[in-house]
mmCIF file of C-alpha atoms and ligand atoms in Angstrom:
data_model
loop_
_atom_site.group_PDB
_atom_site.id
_atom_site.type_symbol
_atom_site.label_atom_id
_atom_site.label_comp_id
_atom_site.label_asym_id
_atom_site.label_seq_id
_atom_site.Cartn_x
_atom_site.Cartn_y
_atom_site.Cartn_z
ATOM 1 C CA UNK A 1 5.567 1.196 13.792
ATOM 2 C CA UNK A 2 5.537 4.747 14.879
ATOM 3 C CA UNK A 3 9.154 5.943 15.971
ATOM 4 C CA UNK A 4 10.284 7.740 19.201
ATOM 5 C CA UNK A 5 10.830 11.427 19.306
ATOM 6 C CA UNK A 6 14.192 13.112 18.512
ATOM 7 C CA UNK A 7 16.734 14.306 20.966
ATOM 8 C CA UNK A 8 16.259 18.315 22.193
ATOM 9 C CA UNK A 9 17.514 20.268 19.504
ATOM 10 C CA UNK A 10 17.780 17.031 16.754
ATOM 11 C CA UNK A 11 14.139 17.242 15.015
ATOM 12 C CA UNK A 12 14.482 16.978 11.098
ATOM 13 C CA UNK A 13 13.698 20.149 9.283
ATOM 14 C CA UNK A 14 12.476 20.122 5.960
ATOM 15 C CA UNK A 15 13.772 23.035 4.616
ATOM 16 C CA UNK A 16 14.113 22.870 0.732
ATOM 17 C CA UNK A 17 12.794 20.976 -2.343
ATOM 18 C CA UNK A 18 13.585 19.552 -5.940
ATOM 19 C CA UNK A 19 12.127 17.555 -8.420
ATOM 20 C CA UNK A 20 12.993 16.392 -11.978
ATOM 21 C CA UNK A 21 11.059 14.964 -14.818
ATOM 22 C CA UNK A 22 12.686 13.150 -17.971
ATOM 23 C CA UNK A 23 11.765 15.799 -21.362
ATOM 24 C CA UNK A 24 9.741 12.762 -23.109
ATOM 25 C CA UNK A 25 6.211 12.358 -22.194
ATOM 26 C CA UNK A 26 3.621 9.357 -23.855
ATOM 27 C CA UNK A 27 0.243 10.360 -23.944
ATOM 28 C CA UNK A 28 -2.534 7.373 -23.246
ATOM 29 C CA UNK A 29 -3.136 8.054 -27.156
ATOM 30 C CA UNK A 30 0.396 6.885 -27.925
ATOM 31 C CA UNK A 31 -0.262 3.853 -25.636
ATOM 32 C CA UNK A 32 -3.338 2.910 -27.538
ATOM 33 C CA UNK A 33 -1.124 2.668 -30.434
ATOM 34 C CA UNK A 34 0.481 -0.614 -28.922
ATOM 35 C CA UNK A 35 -1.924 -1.781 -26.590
ATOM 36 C CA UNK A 36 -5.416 -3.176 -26.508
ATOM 37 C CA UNK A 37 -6.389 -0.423 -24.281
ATOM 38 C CA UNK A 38 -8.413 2.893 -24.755
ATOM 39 C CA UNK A 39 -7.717 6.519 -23.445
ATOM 40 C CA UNK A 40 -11.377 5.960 -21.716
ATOM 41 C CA UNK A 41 -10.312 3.039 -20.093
ATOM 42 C CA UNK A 42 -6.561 4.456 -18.818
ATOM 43 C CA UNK A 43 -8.292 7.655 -17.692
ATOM 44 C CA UNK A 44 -11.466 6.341 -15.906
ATOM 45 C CA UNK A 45 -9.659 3.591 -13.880
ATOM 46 C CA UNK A 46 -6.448 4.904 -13.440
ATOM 47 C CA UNK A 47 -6.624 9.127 -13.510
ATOM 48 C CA UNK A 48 -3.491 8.703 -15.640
ATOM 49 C CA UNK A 49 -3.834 10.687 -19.057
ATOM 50 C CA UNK A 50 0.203 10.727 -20.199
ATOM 51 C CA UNK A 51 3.306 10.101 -18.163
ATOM 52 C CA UNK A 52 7.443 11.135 -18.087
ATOM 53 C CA UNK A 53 9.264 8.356 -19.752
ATOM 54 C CA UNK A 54 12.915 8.508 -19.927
ATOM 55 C CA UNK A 55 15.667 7.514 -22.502
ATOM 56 C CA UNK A 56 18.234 5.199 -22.575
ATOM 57 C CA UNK A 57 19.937 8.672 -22.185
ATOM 58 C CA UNK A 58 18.840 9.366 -19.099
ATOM 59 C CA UNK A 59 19.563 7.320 -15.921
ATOM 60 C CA UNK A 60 18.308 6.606 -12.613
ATOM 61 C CA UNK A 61 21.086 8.279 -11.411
ATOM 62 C CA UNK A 62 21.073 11.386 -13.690
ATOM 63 C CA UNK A 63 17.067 11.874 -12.500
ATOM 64 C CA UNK A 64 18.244 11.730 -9.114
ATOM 65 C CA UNK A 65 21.251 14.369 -9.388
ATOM 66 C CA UNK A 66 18.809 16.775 -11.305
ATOM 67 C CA UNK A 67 16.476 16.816 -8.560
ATOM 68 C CA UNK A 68 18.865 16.884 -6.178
ATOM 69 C CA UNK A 69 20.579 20.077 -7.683
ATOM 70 C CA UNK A 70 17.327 21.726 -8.139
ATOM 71 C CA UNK A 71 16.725 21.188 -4.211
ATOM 72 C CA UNK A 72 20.669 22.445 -3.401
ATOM 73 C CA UNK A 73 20.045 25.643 -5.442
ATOM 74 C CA UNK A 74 19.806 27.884 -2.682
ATOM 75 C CA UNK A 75 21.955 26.222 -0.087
ATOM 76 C CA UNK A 76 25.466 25.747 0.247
ATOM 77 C CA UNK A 77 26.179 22.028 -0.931
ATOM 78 C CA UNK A 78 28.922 21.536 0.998
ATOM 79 C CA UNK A 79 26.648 21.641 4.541
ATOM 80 C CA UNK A 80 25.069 18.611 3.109
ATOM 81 C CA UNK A 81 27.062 15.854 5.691
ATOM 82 C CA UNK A 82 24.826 12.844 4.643
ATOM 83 C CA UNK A 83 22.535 11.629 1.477
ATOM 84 C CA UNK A 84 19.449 8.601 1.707
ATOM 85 C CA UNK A 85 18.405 7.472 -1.803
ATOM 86 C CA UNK A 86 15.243 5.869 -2.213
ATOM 87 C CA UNK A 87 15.269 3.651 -5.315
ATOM 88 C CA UNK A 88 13.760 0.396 -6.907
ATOM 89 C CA UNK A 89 14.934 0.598 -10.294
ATOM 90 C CA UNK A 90 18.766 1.401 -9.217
ATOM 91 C CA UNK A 91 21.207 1.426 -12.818
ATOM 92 C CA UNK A 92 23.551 -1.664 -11.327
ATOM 93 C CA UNK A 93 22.425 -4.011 -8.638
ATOM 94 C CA UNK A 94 25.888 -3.620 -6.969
ATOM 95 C CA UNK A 95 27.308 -0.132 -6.009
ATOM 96 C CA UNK A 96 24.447 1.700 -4.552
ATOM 97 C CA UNK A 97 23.405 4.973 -6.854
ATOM 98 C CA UNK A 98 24.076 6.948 -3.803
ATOM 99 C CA UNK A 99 27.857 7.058 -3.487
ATOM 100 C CA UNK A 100 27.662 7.910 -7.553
ATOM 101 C CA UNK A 101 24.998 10.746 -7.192
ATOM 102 C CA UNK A 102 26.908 12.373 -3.799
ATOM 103 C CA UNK A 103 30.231 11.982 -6.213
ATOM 104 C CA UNK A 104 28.165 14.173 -9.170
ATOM 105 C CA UNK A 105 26.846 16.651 -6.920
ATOM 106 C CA UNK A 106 30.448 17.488 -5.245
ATOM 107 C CA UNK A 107 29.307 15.755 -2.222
ATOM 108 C CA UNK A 108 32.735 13.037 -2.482
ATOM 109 C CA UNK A 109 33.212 11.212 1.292
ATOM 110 C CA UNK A 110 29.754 11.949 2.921
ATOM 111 C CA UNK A 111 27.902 8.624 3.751
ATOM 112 C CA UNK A 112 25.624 7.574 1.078
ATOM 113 C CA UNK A 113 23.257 4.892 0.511
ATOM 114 C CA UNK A 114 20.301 3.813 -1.113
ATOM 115 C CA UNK A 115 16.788 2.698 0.807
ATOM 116 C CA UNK A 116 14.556 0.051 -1.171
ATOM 117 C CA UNK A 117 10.937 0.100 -0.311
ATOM 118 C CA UNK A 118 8.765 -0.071 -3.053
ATOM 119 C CA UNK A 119 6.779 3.187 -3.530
ATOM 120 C CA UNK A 120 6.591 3.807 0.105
ATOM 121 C CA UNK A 121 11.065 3.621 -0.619
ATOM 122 C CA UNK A 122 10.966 8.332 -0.035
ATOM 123 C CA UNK A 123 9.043 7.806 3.659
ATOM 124 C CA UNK A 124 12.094 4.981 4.485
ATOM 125 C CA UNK A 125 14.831 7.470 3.319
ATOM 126 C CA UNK A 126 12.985 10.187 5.154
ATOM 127 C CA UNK A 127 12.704 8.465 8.808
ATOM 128 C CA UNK A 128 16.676 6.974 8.303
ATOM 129 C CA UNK A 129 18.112 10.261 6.886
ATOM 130 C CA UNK A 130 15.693 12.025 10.177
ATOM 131 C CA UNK A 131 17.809 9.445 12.496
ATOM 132 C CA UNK A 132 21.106 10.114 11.089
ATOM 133 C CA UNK A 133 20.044 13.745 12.469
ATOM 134 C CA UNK A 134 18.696 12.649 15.847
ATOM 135 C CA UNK A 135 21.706 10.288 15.979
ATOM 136 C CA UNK A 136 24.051 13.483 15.526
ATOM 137 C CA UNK A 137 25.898 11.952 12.648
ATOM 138 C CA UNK A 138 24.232 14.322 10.213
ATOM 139 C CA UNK A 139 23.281 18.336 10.615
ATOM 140 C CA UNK A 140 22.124 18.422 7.279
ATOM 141 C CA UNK A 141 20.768 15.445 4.588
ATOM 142 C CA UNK A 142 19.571 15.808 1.356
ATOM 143 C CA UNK A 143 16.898 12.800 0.685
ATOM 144 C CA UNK A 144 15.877 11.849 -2.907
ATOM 145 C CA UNK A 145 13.348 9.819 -4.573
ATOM 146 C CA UNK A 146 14.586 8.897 -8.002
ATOM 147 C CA UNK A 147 12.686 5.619 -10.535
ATOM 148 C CA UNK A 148 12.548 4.494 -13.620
ATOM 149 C CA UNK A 149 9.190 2.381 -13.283
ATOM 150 C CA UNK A 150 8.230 2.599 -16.961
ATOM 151 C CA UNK A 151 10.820 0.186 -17.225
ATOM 152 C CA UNK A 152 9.708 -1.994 -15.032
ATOM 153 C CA UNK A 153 6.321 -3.707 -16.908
ATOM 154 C CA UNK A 154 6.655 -6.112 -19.730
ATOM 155 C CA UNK A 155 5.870 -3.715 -22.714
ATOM 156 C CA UNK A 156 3.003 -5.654 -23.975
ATOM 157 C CA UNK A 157 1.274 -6.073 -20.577
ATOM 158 C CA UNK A 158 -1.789 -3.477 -20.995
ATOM 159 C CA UNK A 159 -2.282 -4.148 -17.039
ATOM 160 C CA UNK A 160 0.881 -2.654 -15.596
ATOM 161 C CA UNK A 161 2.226 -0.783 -18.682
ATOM 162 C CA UNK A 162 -0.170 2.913 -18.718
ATOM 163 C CA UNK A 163 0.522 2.709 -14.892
ATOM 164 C CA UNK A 164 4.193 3.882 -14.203
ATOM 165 C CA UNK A 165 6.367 6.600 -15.221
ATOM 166 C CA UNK A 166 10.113 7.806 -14.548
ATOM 167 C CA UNK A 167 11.108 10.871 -12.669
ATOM 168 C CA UNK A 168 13.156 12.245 -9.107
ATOM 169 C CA UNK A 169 12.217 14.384 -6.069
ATOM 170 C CA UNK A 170 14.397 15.732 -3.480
ATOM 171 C CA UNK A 171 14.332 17.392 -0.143
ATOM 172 C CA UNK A 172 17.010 18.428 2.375
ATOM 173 C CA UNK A 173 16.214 17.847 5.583
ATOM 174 C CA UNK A 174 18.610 20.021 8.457
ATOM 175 C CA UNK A 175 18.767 19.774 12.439
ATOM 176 C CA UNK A 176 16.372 22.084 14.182
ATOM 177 C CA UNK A 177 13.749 22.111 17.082
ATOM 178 C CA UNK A 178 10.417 20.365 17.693
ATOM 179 C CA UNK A 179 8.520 23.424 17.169
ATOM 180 C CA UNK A 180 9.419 24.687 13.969
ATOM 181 C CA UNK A 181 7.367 24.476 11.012
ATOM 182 C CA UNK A 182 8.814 21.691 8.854
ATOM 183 C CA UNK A 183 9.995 19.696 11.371
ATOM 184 C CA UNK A 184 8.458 15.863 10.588
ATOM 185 C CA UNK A 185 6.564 14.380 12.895
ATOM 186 C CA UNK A 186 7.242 10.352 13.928
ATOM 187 C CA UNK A 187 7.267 8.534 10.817
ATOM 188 C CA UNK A 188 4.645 5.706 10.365
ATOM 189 C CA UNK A 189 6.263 2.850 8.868
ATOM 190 C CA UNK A 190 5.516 -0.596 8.282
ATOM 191 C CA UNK A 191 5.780 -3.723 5.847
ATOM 192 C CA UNK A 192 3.659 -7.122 5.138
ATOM 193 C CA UNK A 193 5.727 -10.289 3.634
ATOM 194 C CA UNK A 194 2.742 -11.933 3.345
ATOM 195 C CA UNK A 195 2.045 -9.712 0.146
ATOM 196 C CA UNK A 196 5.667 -10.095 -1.362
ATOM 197 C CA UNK A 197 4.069 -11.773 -4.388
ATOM 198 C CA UNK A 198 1.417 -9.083 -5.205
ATOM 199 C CA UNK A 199 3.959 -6.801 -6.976
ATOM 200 C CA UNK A 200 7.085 -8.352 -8.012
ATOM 201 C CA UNK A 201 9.521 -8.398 -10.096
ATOM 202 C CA UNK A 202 12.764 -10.497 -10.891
ATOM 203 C CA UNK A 203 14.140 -7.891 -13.662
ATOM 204 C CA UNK A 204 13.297 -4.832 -16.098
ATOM 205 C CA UNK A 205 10.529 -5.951 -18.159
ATOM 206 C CA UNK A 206 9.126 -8.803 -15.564
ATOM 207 C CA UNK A 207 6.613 -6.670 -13.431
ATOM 208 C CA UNK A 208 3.783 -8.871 -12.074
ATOM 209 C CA UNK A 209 0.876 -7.048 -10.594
ATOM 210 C CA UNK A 210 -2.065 -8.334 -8.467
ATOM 211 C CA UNK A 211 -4.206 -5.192 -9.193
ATOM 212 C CA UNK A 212 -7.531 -5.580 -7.588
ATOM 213 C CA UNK A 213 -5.447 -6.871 -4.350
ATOM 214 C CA UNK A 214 -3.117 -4.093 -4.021
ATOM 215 C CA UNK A 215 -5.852 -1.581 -4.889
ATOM 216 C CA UNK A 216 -7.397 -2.938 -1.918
ATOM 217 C CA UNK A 217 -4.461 -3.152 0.528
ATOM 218 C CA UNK A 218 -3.359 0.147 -0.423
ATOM 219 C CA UNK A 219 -6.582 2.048 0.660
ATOM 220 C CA UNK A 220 -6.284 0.075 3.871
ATOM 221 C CA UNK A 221 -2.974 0.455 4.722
ATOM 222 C CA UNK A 222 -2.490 4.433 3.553
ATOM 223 C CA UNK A 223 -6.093 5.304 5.701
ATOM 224 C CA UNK A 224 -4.187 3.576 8.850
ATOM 225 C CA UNK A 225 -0.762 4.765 8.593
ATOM 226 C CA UNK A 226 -2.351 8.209 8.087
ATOM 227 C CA UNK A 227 -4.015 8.106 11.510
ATOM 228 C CA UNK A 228 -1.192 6.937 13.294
ATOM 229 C CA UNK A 229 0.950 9.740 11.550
ATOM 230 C CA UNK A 230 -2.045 12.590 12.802
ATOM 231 C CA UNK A 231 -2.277 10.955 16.044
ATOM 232 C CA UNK A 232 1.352 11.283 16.665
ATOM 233 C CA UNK A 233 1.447 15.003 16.118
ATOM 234 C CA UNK A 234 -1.655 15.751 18.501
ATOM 235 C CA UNK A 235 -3.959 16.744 15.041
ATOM 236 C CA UNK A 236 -7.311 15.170 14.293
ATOM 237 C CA UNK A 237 -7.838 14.206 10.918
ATOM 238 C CA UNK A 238 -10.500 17.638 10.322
ATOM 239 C CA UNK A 239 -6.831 19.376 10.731
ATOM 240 C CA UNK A 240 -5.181 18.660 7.948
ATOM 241 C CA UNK A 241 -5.402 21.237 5.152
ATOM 242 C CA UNK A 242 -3.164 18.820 2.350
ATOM 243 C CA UNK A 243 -3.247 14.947 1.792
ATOM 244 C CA UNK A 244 -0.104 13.951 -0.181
ATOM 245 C CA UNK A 245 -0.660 10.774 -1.039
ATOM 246 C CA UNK A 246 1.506 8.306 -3.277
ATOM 247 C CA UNK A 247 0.018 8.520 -6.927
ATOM 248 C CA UNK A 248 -0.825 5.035 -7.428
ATOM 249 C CA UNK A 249 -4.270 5.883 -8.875
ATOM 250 C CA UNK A 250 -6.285 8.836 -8.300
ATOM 251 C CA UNK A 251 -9.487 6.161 -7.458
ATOM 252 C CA UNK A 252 -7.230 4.828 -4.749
ATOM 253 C CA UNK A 253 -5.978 8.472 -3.270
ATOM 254 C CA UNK A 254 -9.857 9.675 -3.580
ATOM 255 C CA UNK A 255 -10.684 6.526 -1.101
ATOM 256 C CA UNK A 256 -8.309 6.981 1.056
ATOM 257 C CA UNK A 257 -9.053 10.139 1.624
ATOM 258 C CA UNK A 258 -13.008 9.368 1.964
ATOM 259 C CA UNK A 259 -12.043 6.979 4.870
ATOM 260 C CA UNK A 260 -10.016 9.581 6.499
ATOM 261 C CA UNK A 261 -12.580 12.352 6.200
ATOM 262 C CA UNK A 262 -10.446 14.720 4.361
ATOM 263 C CA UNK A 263 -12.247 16.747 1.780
ATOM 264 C CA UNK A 264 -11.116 15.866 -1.817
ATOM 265 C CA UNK A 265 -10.278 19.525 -2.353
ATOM 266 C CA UNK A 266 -7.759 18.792 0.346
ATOM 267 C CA UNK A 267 -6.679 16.510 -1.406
ATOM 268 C CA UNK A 268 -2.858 16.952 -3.860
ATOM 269 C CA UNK A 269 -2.462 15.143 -6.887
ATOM 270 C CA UNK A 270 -0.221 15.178 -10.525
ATOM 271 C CA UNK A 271 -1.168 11.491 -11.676
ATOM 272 C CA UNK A 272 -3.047 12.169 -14.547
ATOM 273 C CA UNK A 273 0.367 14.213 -15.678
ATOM 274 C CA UNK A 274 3.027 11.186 -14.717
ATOM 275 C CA UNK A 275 1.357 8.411 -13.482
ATOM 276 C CA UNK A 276 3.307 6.338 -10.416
ATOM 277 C CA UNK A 277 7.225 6.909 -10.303
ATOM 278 C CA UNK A 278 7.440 4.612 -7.075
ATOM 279 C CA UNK A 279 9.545 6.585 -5.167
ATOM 280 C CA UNK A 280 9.650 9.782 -6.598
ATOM 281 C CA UNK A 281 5.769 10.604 -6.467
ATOM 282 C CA UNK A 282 5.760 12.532 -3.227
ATOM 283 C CA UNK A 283 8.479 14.832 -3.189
ATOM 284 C CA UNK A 284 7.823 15.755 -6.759
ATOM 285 C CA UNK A 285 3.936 16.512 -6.138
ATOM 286 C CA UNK A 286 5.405 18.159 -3.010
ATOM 287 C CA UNK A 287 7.852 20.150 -5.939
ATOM 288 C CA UNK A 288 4.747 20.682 -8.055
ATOM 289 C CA UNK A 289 2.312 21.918 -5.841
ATOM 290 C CA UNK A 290 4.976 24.388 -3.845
ATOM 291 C CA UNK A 291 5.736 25.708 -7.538
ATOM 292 C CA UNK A 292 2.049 25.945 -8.326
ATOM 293 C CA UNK A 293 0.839 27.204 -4.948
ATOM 294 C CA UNK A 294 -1.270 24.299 -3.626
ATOM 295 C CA UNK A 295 0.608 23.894 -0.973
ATOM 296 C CA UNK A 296 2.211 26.559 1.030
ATOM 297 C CA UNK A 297 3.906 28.135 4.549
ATOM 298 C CA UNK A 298 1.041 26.269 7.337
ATOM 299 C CA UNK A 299 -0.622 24.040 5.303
ATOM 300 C CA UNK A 300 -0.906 20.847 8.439
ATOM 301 C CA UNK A 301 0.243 18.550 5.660
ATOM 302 C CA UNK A 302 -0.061 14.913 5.358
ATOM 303 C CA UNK A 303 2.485 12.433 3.541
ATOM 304 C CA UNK A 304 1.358 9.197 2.849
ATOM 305 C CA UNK A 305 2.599 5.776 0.564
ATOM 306 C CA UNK A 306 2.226 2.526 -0.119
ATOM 307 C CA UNK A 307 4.054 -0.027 -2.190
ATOM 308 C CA UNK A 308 5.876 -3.590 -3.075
ATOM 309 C CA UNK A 309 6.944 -5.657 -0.007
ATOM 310 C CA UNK A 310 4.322 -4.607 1.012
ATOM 311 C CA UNK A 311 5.227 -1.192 2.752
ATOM 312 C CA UNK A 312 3.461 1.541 3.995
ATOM 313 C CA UNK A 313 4.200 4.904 5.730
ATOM 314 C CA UNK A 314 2.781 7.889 6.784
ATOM 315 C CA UNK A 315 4.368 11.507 8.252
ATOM 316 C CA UNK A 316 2.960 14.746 9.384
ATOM 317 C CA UNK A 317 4.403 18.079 9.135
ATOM 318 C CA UNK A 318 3.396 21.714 9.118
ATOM 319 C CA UNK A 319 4.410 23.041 5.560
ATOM 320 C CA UNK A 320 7.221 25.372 6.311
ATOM 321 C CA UNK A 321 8.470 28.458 4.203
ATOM 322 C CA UNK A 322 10.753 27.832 1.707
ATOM 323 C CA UNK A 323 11.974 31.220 0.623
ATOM 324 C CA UNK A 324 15.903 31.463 -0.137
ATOM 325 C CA UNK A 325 15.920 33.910 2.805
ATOM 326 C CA UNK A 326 14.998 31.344 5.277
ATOM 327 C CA UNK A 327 16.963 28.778 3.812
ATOM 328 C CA UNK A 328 20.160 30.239 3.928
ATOM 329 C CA UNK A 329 19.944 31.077 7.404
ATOM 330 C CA UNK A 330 19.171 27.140 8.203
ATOM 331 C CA UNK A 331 22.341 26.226 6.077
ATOM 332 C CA UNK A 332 24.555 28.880 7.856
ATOM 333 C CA UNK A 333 23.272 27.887 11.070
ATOM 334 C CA UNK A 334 24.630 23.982 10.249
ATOM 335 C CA UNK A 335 27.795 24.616 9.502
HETATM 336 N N1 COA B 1 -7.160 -1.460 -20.880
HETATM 337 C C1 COA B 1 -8.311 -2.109 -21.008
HETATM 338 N N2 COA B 1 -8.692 -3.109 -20.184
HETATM 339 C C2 COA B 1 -7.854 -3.432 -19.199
HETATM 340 C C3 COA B 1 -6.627 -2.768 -19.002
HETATM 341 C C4 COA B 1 -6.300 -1.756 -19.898
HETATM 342 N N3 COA B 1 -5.157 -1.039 -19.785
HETATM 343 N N4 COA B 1 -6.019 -3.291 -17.920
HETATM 344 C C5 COA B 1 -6.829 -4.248 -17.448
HETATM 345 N N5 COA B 1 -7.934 -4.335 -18.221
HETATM 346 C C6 COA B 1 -9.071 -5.232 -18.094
HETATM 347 C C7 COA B 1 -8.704 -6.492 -17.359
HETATM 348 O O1 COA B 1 -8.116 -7.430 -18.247
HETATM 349 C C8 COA B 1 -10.053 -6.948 -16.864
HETATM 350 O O2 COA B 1 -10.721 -7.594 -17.921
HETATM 351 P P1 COA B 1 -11.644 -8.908 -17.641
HETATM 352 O O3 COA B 1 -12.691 -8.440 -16.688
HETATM 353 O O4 COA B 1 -12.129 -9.265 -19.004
HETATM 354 O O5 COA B 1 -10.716 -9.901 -17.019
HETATM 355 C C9 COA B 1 -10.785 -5.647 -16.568
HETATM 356 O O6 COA B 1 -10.039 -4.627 -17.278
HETATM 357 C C10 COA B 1 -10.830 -5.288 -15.102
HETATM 358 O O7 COA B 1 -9.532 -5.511 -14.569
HETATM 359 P P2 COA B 1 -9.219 -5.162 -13.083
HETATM 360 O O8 COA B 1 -7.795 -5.526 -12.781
HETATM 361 O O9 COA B 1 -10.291 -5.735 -12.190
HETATM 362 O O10 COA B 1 -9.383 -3.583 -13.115
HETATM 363 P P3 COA B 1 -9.318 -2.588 -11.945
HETATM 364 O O11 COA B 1 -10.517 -1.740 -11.947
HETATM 365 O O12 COA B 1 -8.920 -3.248 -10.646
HETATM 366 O O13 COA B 1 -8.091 -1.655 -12.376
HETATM 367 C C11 COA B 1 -5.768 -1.354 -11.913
HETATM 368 C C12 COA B 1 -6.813 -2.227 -12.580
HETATM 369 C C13 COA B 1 -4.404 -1.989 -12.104
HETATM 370 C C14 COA B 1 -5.811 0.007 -12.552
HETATM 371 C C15 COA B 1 -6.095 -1.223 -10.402
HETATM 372 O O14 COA B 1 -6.351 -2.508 -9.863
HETATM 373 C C16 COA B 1 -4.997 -0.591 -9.629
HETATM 374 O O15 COA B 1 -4.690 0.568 -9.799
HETATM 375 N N6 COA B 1 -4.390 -1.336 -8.697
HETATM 376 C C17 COA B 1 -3.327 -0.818 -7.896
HETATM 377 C C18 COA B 1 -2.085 -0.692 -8.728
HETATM 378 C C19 COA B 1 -0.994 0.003 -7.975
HETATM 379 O O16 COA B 1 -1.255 0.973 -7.350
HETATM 380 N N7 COA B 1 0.216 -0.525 -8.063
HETATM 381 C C20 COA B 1 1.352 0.056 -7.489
HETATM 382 C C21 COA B 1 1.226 0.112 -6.029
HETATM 383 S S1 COA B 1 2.371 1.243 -5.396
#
């Protein structure tokens, strides 16, 4: 489902970014340790080679406020009037981590609530938190990705465990006009029932996985919602300078962006460094590859993810500059 476009004057801006990573990383070697697997193996099906996992230290919620601080560094926090977190692996069933990450970041009595949609959960939290804009309840949200998916797979399951790792990505998103670079275009989203069985799982430690049929449904699902997403902006698909795609595995990002026509050197990815953190994966290889100078100011970028449910999404926006300068002006101009 592709959505309508904002009011005059209510487009969501993307105008800064944050990402966090728990300090502990285990290599495929340390895997092999525990597992009847092989580095080979790991490497040549998945394009994962070591991944963040975090403590018992370090929460879903704690991931979630260090990305989000890292994205608030160079904006007043206080503009921030509304905060979407996407999450499957929340610390408590019952509150929300929202409410307890807006509380850490100084952000007490703004609404807050969490989004739950698998992998694809950041696109969700991006197309609400863009609504609360267009809906004028909102100038300025911050959006954040935050999972723990390493503790997701029962730790002797070699099919699911090399797969996931923890970590947090945030962006805040502020009212602006259609034509500005940033802005998002319509937001691709859409989810499949029928699949509900294909990754599931009833607690930590109980991930079930139908591999070869989600590798599948992802390629077909990511290539379509990417074409609606392009389509909806006016671009063809030989426009796009960056595919961000959700780091399930690097064979599944490298076919979707063979069906779409993209060149792979078009193509942004950080799996082999932390495998899939669900929600998380792309506004931190958004974080990484702004740091790193992949992507940059005009890049026609691409955003797409897949995940449990099964959900999908796709968005398209023109990579805006993110220099403190700019930023600061946006934040003064919300308040
Ligand atoms: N080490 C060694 N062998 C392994 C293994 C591991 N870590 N994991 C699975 N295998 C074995 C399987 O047991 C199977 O053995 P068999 O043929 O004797 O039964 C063989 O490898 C092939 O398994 P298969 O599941 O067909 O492999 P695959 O090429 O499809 O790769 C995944 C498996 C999970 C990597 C792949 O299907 C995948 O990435 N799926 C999508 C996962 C995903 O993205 N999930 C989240 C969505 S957001």
């Amino acid at each position: 489902m592709t959505a309508a476009p904002p009011p005059a004057g209510r487009a969501a801006v993307v105008c800064t970014i944050g990402a966090a990573l728990p300090p502990r990383t285990v290599s495929n070697a340390d895997l092999t340790a525990r597992l009847d697997t092989t580095d080979d193996w790991i490497r040549s099906r998945t394009g994962i080679i070591r991944r963040h996992v975090a403590g018992a230290d370090l929460s879903t919620t704690d991931l979630a406020v260090q990305a989000a601080t890292q994205a608030l560094a160079d904006v007043e926090p206080t503009t921030v009037k509304a905060l979407v977190v996407a999450t499957t692996t929340p610390d408590r069933c019952c509150p929300a981590t929202a409410p307890a990450v807006a509380t850490r970041l100084g952000l007490t009595g703004i609404p807050a609530f969490d989004v739950a949609a698998g992998c694809t959960g950041f696109l969700y939290a991006l197309a609400t938190a863009a609504g609360l804009i267009a809906a004028g309840t909102a100038r300025t949200a911050l959006v954040v990705g935050a999972d723990r998916l390493a503790t997701l797979p029962a730790p002797g399951d070699r099919t699911t465990v090399p797969l996931f790792g923890d970590g947090a990505g945030a962006v805040v998103l502020r009212c602006g006009s259609a034509d500005e670079a940033g802005v998002l275009g319509p937001v691709v989203l859409g989810s499949d029932g029928t699949g509900a069985d294909l990754i599931r799982a009833s607690r930590p430690g109980a991930l079930h996985m139908d591999g070869a049929d989600v590798f599948r449904h992802a390629i077909d699902r990511m290539s379509t919602a990417s074409r609606q997403a392009a389509t909806a902006v006016g671009w063809d698909l030989t426009d796009v300078d960056r595919l961000v795609p959700h780091q399930a595995n690097s064979r599944i990002t490298s076919f979707v962006a063979r069906q779409l026509g993209i060149p792979d050197g078009h193509r942004l990815g950080n799996i082999a460094e932390v495998g899939n953190t669900g929600a998380a994966s792309i506004p931190l290889l958004l974080a990484q590859a702004v740091a790193d100078g992949r992507l940059g100011p005009g890049h026609r970028t691409l955003l797409t993810a897949f995940g449990a449910g099964l959900t999908w999404g796709a968005v398209a926006l023109t990579w805006p500059d993110l220099s403190p300068t700019r930023l600061l002006k946006g934040a003064e101009r919300d308040r």
